Short mmCIF file of C-alpha atoms in Angstrom, two decimals:
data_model
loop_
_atom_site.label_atom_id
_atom_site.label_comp_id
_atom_site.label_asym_id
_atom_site.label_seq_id
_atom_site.Cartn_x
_atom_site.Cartn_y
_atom_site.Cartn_z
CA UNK A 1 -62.29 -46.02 78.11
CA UNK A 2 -60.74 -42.74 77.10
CA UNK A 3 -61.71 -41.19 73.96
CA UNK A 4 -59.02 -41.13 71.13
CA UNK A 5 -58.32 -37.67 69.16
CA UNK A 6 -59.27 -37.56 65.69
CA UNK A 7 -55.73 -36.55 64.46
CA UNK A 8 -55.00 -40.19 66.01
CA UNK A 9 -57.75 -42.45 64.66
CA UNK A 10 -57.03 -41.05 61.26
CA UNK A 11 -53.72 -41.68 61.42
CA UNK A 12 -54.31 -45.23 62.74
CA UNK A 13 -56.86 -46.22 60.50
CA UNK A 14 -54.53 -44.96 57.59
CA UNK A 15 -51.51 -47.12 58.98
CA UNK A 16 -54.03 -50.00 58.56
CA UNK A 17 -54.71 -49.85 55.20
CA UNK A 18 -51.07 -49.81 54.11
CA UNK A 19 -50.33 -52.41 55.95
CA UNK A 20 -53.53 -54.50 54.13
CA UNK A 21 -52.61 -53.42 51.15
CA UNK A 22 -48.82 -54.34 51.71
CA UNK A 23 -50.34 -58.06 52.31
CA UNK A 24 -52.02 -58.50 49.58
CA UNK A 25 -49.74 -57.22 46.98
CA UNK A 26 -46.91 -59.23 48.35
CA UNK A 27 -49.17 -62.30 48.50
CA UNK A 28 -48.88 -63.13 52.35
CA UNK A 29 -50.88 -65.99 53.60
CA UNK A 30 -50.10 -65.01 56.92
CA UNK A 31 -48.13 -67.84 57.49
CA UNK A 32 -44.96 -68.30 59.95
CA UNK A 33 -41.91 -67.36 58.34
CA UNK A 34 -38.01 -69.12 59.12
CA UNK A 35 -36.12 -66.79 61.46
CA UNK A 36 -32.89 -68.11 59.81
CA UNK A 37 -30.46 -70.54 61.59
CA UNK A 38 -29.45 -70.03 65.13
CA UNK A 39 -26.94 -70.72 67.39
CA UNK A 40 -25.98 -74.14 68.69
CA UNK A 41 -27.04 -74.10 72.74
CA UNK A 42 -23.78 -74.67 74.87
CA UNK A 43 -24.54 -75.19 78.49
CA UNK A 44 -21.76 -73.90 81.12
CA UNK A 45 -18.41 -76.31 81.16
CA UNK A 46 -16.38 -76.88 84.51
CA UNK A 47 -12.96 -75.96 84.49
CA UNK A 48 -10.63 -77.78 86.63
CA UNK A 49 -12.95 -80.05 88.51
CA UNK A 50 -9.72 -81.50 90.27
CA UNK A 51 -8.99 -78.88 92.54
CA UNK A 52 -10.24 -78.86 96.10
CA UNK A 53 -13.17 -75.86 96.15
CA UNK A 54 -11.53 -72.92 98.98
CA UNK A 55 -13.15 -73.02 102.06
CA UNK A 56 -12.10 -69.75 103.25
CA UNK A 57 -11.27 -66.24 101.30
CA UNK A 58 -7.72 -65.55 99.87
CA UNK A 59 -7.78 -61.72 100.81
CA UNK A 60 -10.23 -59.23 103.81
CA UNK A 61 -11.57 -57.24 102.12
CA UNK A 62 -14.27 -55.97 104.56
CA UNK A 63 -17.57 -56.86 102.88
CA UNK A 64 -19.67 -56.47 106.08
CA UNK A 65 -18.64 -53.22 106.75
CA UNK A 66 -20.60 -51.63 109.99
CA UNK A 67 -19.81 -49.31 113.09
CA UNK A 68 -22.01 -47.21 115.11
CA UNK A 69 -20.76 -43.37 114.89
CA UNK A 70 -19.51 -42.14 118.29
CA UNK A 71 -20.40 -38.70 119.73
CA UNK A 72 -23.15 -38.12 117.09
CA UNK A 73 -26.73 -38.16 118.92
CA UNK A 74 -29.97 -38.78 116.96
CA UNK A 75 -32.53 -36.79 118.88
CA UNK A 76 -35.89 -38.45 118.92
CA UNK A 77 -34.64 -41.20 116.44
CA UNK A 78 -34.76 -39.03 113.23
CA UNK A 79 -32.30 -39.35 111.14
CA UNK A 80 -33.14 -36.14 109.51
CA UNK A 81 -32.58 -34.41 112.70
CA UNK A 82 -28.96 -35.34 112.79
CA UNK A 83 -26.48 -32.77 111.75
CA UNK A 84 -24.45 -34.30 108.58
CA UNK A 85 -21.56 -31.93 109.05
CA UNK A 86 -21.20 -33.58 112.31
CA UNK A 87 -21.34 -36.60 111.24
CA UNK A 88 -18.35 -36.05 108.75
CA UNK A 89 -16.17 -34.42 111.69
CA UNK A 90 -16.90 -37.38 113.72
CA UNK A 91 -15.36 -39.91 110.91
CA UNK A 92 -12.56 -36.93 110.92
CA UNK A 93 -11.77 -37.29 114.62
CA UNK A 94 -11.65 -41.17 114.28
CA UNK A 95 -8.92 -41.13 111.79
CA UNK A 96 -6.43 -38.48 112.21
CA UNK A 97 -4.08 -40.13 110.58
CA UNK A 98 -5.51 -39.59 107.56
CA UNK A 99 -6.50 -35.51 108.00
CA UNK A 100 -3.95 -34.16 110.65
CA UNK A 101 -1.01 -32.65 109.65
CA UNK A 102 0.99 -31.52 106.22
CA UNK A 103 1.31 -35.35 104.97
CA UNK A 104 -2.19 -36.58 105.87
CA UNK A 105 -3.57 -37.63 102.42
CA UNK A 106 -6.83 -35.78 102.80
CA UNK A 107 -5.68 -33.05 105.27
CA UNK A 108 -7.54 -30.33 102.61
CA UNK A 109 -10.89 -31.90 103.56
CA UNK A 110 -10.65 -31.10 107.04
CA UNK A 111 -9.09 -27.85 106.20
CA UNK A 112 -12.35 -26.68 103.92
CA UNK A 113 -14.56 -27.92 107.28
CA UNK A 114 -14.38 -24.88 108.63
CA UNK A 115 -16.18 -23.19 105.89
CA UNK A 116 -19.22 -25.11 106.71
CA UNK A 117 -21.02 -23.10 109.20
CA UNK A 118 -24.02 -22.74 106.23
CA UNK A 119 -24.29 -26.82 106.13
CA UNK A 120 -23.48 -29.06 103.76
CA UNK A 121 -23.80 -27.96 99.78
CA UNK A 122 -22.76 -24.45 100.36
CA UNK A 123 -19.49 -22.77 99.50
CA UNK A 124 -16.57 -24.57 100.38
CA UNK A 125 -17.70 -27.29 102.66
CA UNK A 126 -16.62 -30.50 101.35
CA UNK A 127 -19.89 -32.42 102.75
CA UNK A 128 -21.78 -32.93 99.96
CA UNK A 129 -25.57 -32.34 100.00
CA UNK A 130 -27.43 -35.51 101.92
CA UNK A 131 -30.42 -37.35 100.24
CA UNK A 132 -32.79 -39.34 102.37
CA UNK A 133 -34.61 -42.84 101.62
CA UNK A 134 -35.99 -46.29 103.31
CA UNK A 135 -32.58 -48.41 102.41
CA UNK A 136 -33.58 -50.90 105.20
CA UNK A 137 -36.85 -51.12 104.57
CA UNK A 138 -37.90 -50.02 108.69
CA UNK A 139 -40.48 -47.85 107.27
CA UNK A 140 -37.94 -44.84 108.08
CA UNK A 141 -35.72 -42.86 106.32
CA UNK A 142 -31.76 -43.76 105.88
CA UNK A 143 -28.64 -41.13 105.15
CA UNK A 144 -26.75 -41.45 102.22
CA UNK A 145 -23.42 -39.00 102.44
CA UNK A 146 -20.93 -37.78 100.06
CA UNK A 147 -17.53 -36.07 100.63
CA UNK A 148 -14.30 -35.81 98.46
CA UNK A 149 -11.45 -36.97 99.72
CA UNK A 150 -8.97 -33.44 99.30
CA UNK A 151 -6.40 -33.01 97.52
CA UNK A 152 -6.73 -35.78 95.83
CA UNK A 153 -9.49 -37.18 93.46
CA UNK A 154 -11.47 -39.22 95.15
CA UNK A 155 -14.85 -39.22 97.31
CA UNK A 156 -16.17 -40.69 100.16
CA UNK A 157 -19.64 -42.28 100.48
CA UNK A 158 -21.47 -43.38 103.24
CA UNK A 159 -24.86 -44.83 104.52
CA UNK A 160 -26.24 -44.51 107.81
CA UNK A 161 -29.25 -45.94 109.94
CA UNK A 162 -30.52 -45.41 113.22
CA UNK A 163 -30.38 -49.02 115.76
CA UNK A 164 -30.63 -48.57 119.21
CA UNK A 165 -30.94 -44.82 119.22
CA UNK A 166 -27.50 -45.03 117.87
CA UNK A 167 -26.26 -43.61 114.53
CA UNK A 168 -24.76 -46.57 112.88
CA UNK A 169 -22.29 -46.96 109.66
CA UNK A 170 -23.64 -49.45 107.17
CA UNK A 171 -21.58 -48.95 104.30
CA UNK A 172 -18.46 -47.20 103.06
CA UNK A 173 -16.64 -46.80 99.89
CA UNK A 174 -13.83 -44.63 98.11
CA UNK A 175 -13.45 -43.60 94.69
CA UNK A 176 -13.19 -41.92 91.73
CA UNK A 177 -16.99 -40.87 90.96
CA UNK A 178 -19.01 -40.62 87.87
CA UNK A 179 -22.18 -40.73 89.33
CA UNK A 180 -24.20 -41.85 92.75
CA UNK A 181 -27.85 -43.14 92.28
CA UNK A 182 -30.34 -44.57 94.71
CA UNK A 183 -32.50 -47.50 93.02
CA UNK A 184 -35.15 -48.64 94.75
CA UNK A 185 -33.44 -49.94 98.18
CA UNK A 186 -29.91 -50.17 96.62
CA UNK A 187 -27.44 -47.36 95.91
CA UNK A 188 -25.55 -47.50 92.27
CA UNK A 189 -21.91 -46.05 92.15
CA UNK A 190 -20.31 -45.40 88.88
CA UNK A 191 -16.92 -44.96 88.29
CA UNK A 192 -14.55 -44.12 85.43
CA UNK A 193 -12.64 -47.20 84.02
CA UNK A 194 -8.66 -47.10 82.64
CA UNK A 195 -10.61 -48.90 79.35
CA UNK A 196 -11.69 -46.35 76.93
CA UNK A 197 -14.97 -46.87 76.61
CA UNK A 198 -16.53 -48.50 80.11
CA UNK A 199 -16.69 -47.64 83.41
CA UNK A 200 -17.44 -49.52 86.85
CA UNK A 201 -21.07 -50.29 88.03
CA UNK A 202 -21.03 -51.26 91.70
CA UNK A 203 -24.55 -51.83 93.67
CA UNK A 204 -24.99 -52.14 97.25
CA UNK A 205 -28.15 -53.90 98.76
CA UNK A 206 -29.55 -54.03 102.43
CA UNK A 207 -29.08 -57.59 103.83
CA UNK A 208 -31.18 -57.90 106.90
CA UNK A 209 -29.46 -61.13 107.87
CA UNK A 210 -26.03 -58.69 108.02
CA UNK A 211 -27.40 -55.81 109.24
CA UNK A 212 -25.22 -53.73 106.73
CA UNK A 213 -25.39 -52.69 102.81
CA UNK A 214 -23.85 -55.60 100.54
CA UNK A 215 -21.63 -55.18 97.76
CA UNK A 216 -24.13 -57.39 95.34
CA UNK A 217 -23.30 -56.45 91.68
CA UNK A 218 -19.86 -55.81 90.37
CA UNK A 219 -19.77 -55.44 86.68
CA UNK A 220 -17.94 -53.72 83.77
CA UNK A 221 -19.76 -51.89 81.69
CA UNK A 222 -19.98 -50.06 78.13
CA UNK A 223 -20.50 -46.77 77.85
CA UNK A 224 -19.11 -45.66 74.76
CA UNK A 225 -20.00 -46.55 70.93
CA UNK A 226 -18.85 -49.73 69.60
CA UNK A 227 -16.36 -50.67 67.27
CA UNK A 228 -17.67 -51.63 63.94
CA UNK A 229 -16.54 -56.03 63.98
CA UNK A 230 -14.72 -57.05 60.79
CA UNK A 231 -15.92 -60.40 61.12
CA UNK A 232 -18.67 -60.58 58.33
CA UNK A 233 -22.14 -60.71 59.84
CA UNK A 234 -22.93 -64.35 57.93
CA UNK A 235 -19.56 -65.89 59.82
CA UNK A 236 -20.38 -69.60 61.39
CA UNK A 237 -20.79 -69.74 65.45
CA UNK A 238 -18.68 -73.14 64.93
CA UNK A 239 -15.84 -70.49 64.69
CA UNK A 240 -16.22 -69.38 67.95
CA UNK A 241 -13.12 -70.33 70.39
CA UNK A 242 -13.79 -73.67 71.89
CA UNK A 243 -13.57 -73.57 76.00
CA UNK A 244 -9.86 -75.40 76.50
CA UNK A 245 -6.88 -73.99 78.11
CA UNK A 246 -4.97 -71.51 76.54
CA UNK A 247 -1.05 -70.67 76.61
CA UNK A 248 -1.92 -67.04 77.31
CA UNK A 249 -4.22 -66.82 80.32
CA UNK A 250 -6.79 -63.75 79.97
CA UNK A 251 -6.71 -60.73 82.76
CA UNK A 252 -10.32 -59.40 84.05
CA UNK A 253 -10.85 -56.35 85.17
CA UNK A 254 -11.31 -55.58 89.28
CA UNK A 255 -12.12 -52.42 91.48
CA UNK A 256 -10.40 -51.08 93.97
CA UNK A 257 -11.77 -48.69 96.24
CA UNK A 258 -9.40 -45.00 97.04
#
Protein backbone atom coordinates (compact mmCIF):
# COMPACT_ATOMS: atom_id res chain seq x y z
CA UNK A 1 0.00 0.00 0.00
CA UNK A 2 1.55 3.30 -0.93
CA UNK A 3 2.62 5.58 1.69
CA UNK A 4 0.54 8.85 2.13
CA UNK A 5 2.49 12.39 2.40
CA UNK A 6 2.33 14.08 5.58
CA UNK A 7 0.90 17.36 4.07
CA UNK A 8 -2.07 14.78 3.27
CA UNK A 9 -2.66 12.84 6.49
CA UNK A 10 -2.70 16.13 8.29
CA UNK A 11 -5.00 17.51 6.24
CA UNK A 12 -7.23 14.39 6.41
CA UNK A 13 -7.11 13.83 9.89
CA UNK A 14 -8.05 17.62 10.35
CA UNK A 15 -11.14 17.23 7.90
CA UNK A 16 -12.15 14.49 10.42
CA UNK A 17 -12.40 16.29 13.34
CA UNK A 18 -14.63 19.00 11.88
CA UNK A 19 -16.71 16.82 10.62
CA UNK A 20 -17.02 15.02 14.44
CA UNK A 21 -17.32 17.98 15.86
CA UNK A 22 -20.04 19.22 13.29
CA UNK A 23 -22.05 15.93 14.60
CA UNK A 24 -22.08 16.45 17.79
CA UNK A 25 -22.90 20.04 18.05
CA UNK A 26 -25.78 19.64 15.70
CA UNK A 27 -26.94 16.59 17.68
CA UNK A 28 -26.91 13.90 14.78
CA UNK A 29 -27.81 10.43 15.72
CA UNK A 30 -26.72 9.34 12.52
CA UNK A 31 -29.95 8.50 11.50
CA UNK A 32 -31.53 8.47 7.78
CA UNK A 33 -32.83 11.68 6.88
CA UNK A 34 -36.23 12.37 4.26
CA UNK A 35 -34.88 13.26 0.81
CA UNK A 36 -38.10 15.34 0.33
CA UNK A 37 -41.00 14.21 -1.97
CA UNK A 38 -40.36 12.85 -5.38
CA UNK A 39 -41.81 12.46 -8.49
CA UNK A 40 -44.78 10.28 -9.30
CA UNK A 41 -43.25 7.21 -11.70
CA UNK A 42 -45.04 7.37 -15.20
CA UNK A 43 -44.23 4.41 -17.33
CA UNK A 44 -44.15 5.03 -21.32
CA UNK A 45 -47.94 5.51 -22.90
CA UNK A 46 -48.77 4.24 -26.55
CA UNK A 47 -49.93 6.64 -28.87
CA UNK A 48 -52.19 5.60 -31.53
CA UNK A 49 -52.31 1.88 -30.99
CA UNK A 50 -54.88 1.77 -34.00
CA UNK A 51 -52.66 2.22 -36.74
CA UNK A 52 -51.16 -0.67 -38.64
CA UNK A 53 -47.12 -0.66 -37.51
CA UNK A 54 -45.04 0.13 -41.31
CA UNK A 55 -43.54 -2.73 -42.59
CA UNK A 56 -41.23 -1.08 -44.86
CA UNK A 57 -39.32 2.55 -44.70
CA UNK A 58 -41.05 5.78 -45.98
CA UNK A 59 -37.73 7.29 -47.49
CA UNK A 60 -33.71 5.45 -48.78
CA UNK A 61 -31.75 6.87 -47.11
CA UNK A 62 -28.69 4.57 -47.55
CA UNK A 63 -27.95 3.30 -44.04
CA UNK A 64 -25.76 0.36 -45.21
CA UNK A 65 -23.57 2.33 -47.08
CA UNK A 66 -20.48 0.11 -48.64
CA UNK A 67 -18.37 -0.09 -51.98
CA UNK A 68 -15.01 -1.39 -52.59
CA UNK A 69 -12.68 1.57 -54.05
CA UNK A 70 -11.63 0.83 -57.65
CA UNK A 71 -8.06 1.35 -58.93
CA UNK A 72 -6.66 1.80 -55.38
CA UNK A 73 -4.29 -1.33 -54.52
CA UNK A 74 -3.43 -2.25 -50.89
CA UNK A 75 0.01 -3.75 -51.18
CA UNK A 76 0.55 -6.56 -48.75
CA UNK A 77 -2.90 -5.86 -47.06
CA UNK A 78 -1.81 -2.73 -45.05
CA UNK A 79 -3.89 -0.25 -44.94
CA UNK A 80 -1.22 2.09 -43.90
CA UNK A 81 0.56 1.37 -47.03
CA UNK A 82 -2.17 2.80 -49.15
CA UNK A 83 -1.72 6.25 -50.47
CA UNK A 84 -4.78 8.49 -49.02
CA UNK A 85 -4.38 11.12 -51.69
CA UNK A 86 -5.17 8.36 -54.00
CA UNK A 87 -7.75 7.28 -52.44
CA UNK A 88 -9.52 10.78 -52.55
CA UNK A 89 -8.77 11.07 -56.47
CA UNK A 90 -10.29 7.76 -56.90
CA UNK A 91 -13.79 8.95 -55.18
CA UNK A 92 -12.95 12.15 -57.59
CA UNK A 93 -12.86 10.09 -60.78
CA UNK A 94 -16.11 8.20 -59.74
CA UNK A 95 -18.15 11.29 -59.58
CA UNK A 96 -17.31 13.87 -62.03
CA UNK A 97 -20.29 15.26 -61.91
CA UNK A 98 -19.74 16.65 -58.86
CA UNK A 99 -15.83 18.09 -59.48
CA UNK A 100 -15.57 18.61 -63.35
CA UNK A 101 -16.22 21.69 -64.77
CA UNK A 102 -17.19 25.55 -63.68
CA UNK A 103 -20.72 24.38 -62.10
CA UNK A 104 -19.55 21.21 -60.33
CA UNK A 105 -20.40 22.01 -56.65
CA UNK A 106 -17.02 21.00 -55.31
CA UNK A 107 -14.92 21.62 -58.48
CA UNK A 108 -12.31 23.75 -55.94
CA UNK A 109 -11.50 20.43 -54.22
CA UNK A 110 -10.21 18.85 -57.15
CA UNK A 111 -8.66 22.05 -58.21
CA UNK A 112 -6.43 22.31 -54.73
CA UNK A 113 -5.44 18.31 -55.60
CA UNK A 114 -2.80 19.26 -57.40
CA UNK A 115 -1.07 20.91 -54.60
CA UNK A 116 -0.73 17.65 -52.89
CA UNK A 117 2.43 16.23 -54.09
CA UNK A 118 3.72 16.61 -50.07
CA UNK A 119 0.58 14.26 -48.93
CA UNK A 120 -2.20 14.93 -47.16
CA UNK A 121 -2.02 17.84 -44.22
CA UNK A 122 0.35 20.01 -46.07
CA UNK A 123 -0.32 23.28 -47.83
CA UNK A 124 -3.18 23.34 -49.91
CA UNK A 125 -4.23 19.80 -50.32
CA UNK A 126 -7.69 19.42 -49.30
CA UNK A 127 -7.10 15.67 -47.89
CA UNK A 128 -7.09 16.08 -44.51
CA UNK A 129 -4.50 14.29 -42.31
CA UNK A 130 -5.58 10.31 -41.90
CA UNK A 131 -5.78 8.67 -38.36
CA UNK A 132 -5.58 4.94 -38.05
CA UNK A 133 -7.54 2.46 -35.58
CA UNK A 134 -9.16 -1.28 -35.23
CA UNK A 135 -12.96 -0.01 -36.21
CA UNK A 136 -13.77 -3.68 -37.13
CA UNK A 137 -12.27 -5.22 -34.57
CA UNK A 138 -9.89 -7.75 -37.26
CA UNK A 139 -7.04 -7.08 -35.07
CA UNK A 140 -5.85 -4.51 -37.92
CA UNK A 141 -5.89 -1.09 -38.41
CA UNK A 142 -8.91 0.87 -40.35
CA UNK A 143 -8.70 4.51 -42.32
CA UNK A 144 -10.65 7.20 -41.23
CA UNK A 145 -10.48 10.26 -44.01
CA UNK A 146 -11.43 13.79 -44.03
CA UNK A 147 -11.81 16.27 -46.95
CA UNK A 148 -13.88 19.54 -47.40
CA UNK A 149 -16.11 19.70 -49.86
CA UNK A 150 -14.75 23.28 -51.87
CA UNK A 151 -16.23 26.05 -52.22
CA UNK A 152 -18.64 25.38 -50.14
CA UNK A 153 -18.76 24.54 -46.33
CA UNK A 154 -18.92 21.27 -45.91
CA UNK A 155 -16.56 18.06 -45.44
CA UNK A 156 -16.37 14.75 -46.43
CA UNK A 157 -15.65 11.74 -44.16
CA UNK A 158 -14.90 8.41 -44.86
CA UNK A 159 -13.90 4.94 -43.39
CA UNK A 160 -12.14 2.30 -45.07
CA UNK A 161 -11.14 -1.47 -44.48
CA UNK A 162 -9.28 -3.92 -46.27
CA UNK A 163 -11.67 -7.43 -47.47
CA UNK A 164 -10.41 -9.46 -50.00
CA UNK A 165 -7.23 -7.56 -50.65
CA UNK A 166 -9.61 -4.93 -51.72
CA UNK A 167 -9.90 -1.38 -50.30
CA UNK A 168 -13.47 -1.17 -49.35
CA UNK A 169 -15.88 1.97 -48.37
CA UNK A 170 -17.68 1.39 -45.12
CA UNK A 171 -19.07 4.59 -44.35
CA UNK A 172 -19.67 8.06 -45.75
CA UNK A 173 -21.07 11.26 -44.58
CA UNK A 174 -21.29 15.12 -45.47
CA UNK A 175 -21.44 18.02 -43.37
CA UNK A 176 -20.90 20.95 -41.69
CA UNK A 177 -18.12 19.90 -38.97
CA UNK A 178 -17.49 20.85 -35.45
CA UNK A 179 -15.49 18.13 -34.55
CA UNK A 180 -14.50 14.27 -35.62
CA UNK A 181 -13.62 11.82 -32.70
CA UNK A 182 -12.84 8.15 -32.67
CA UNK A 183 -14.37 6.38 -29.41
CA UNK A 184 -13.43 3.20 -28.81
CA UNK A 185 -14.65 1.29 -32.16
CA UNK A 186 -17.14 4.08 -33.13
CA UNK A 187 -16.42 7.45 -34.76
CA UNK A 188 -18.40 10.68 -33.16
CA UNK A 189 -19.27 13.57 -35.66
CA UNK A 190 -20.37 16.85 -34.35
CA UNK A 191 -22.04 19.33 -36.11
CA UNK A 192 -23.32 22.88 -35.62
CA UNK A 193 -27.16 23.10 -35.07
CA UNK A 194 -29.59 26.21 -36.53
CA UNK A 195 -30.69 26.18 -32.45
CA UNK A 196 -28.59 28.50 -30.52
CA UNK A 197 -27.26 26.60 -28.12
CA UNK A 198 -26.92 22.66 -29.42
CA UNK A 199 -25.41 21.00 -32.00
CA UNK A 200 -25.72 17.41 -33.70
CA UNK A 201 -24.06 14.24 -32.16
CA UNK A 202 -24.04 11.44 -34.72
CA UNK A 203 -22.10 7.96 -33.88
CA UNK A 204 -21.31 5.32 -36.23
CA UNK A 205 -20.63 1.66 -35.01
CA UNK A 206 -19.13 -1.47 -36.87
CA UNK A 207 -21.94 -4.06 -37.43
CA UNK A 208 -20.33 -7.30 -38.35
CA UNK A 209 -23.66 -8.75 -39.44
CA UNK A 210 -23.57 -5.59 -42.23
CA UNK A 211 -20.23 -5.50 -42.92
CA UNK A 212 -20.34 -1.59 -42.85
CA UNK A 213 -20.28 1.34 -40.04
CA UNK A 214 -23.97 1.98 -38.65
CA UNK A 215 -25.50 5.16 -38.03
CA UNK A 216 -26.42 4.07 -34.17
CA UNK A 217 -26.95 7.32 -32.15
CA UNK A 218 -28.64 10.38 -33.44
CA UNK A 219 -29.21 12.93 -30.81
CA UNK A 220 -29.50 16.71 -30.15
CA UNK A 221 -27.49 18.01 -27.85
CA UNK A 222 -26.70 21.11 -25.45
CA UNK A 223 -23.84 22.83 -25.65
CA UNK A 224 -24.41 26.14 -24.43
CA UNK A 225 -25.48 27.53 -20.80
CA UNK A 226 -28.97 27.23 -19.82
CA UNK A 227 -31.63 29.52 -19.41
CA UNK A 228 -32.41 30.33 -15.88
CA UNK A 229 -36.56 28.49 -15.64
CA UNK A 230 -39.09 30.91 -14.15
CA UNK A 231 -41.04 28.18 -12.91
CA UNK A 232 -40.29 28.29 -9.06
CA UNK A 233 -38.13 25.37 -8.02
CA UNK A 234 -41.03 24.09 -5.28
CA UNK A 235 -43.72 23.93 -8.46
CA UNK A 236 -45.88 20.44 -8.31
CA UNK A 237 -44.86 17.61 -11.07
CA UNK A 238 -48.87 17.21 -11.24
CA UNK A 239 -48.37 20.40 -13.41
CA UNK A 240 -46.55 18.78 -15.87
CA UNK A 241 -48.47 18.45 -19.42
CA UNK A 242 -50.45 15.29 -19.39
CA UNK A 243 -49.57 12.91 -22.64
CA UNK A 244 -52.99 13.64 -24.92
CA UNK A 245 -53.15 15.07 -28.30
CA UNK A 246 -52.57 18.48 -28.85
CA UNK A 247 -54.05 21.06 -31.53
CA UNK A 248 -50.51 22.17 -32.31
CA UNK A 249 -48.38 19.15 -33.20
CA UNK A 250 -44.57 19.65 -32.01
CA UNK A 251 -41.57 19.65 -34.82
CA UNK A 252 -38.22 17.59 -33.84
CA UNK A 253 -35.23 18.29 -35.03
CA UNK A 254 -33.43 15.91 -38.00
CA UNK A 255 -29.96 15.86 -39.84
CA UNK A 256 -29.29 16.00 -43.08
CA UNK A 257 -26.10 15.16 -44.46
CA UNK A 258 -24.28 18.03 -47.35
Amino acid sequence: MPLSRPGQTARRLAVVALLLAAAVGCGDAGGLEGAGSTPTARGPARLWPELTPASSPAFEIGEVNTEVVKGVKVPGDDIRRVDPVGIVRAEIARHPGDYDGDRAPYRETRRRMAECAKGPGHGSCPVLRPYYRDLTGDGRDDLTLGFPLLPGKTTAVRVYTVEKHRLVQVMAWEDALSGVELAGRSLVIRSPSEVAGYEYRLQWTWDRDQRAMLLTHDEMLRTGPRKHSRQPSSASPAATPSLSPSASPSGSASVSGG
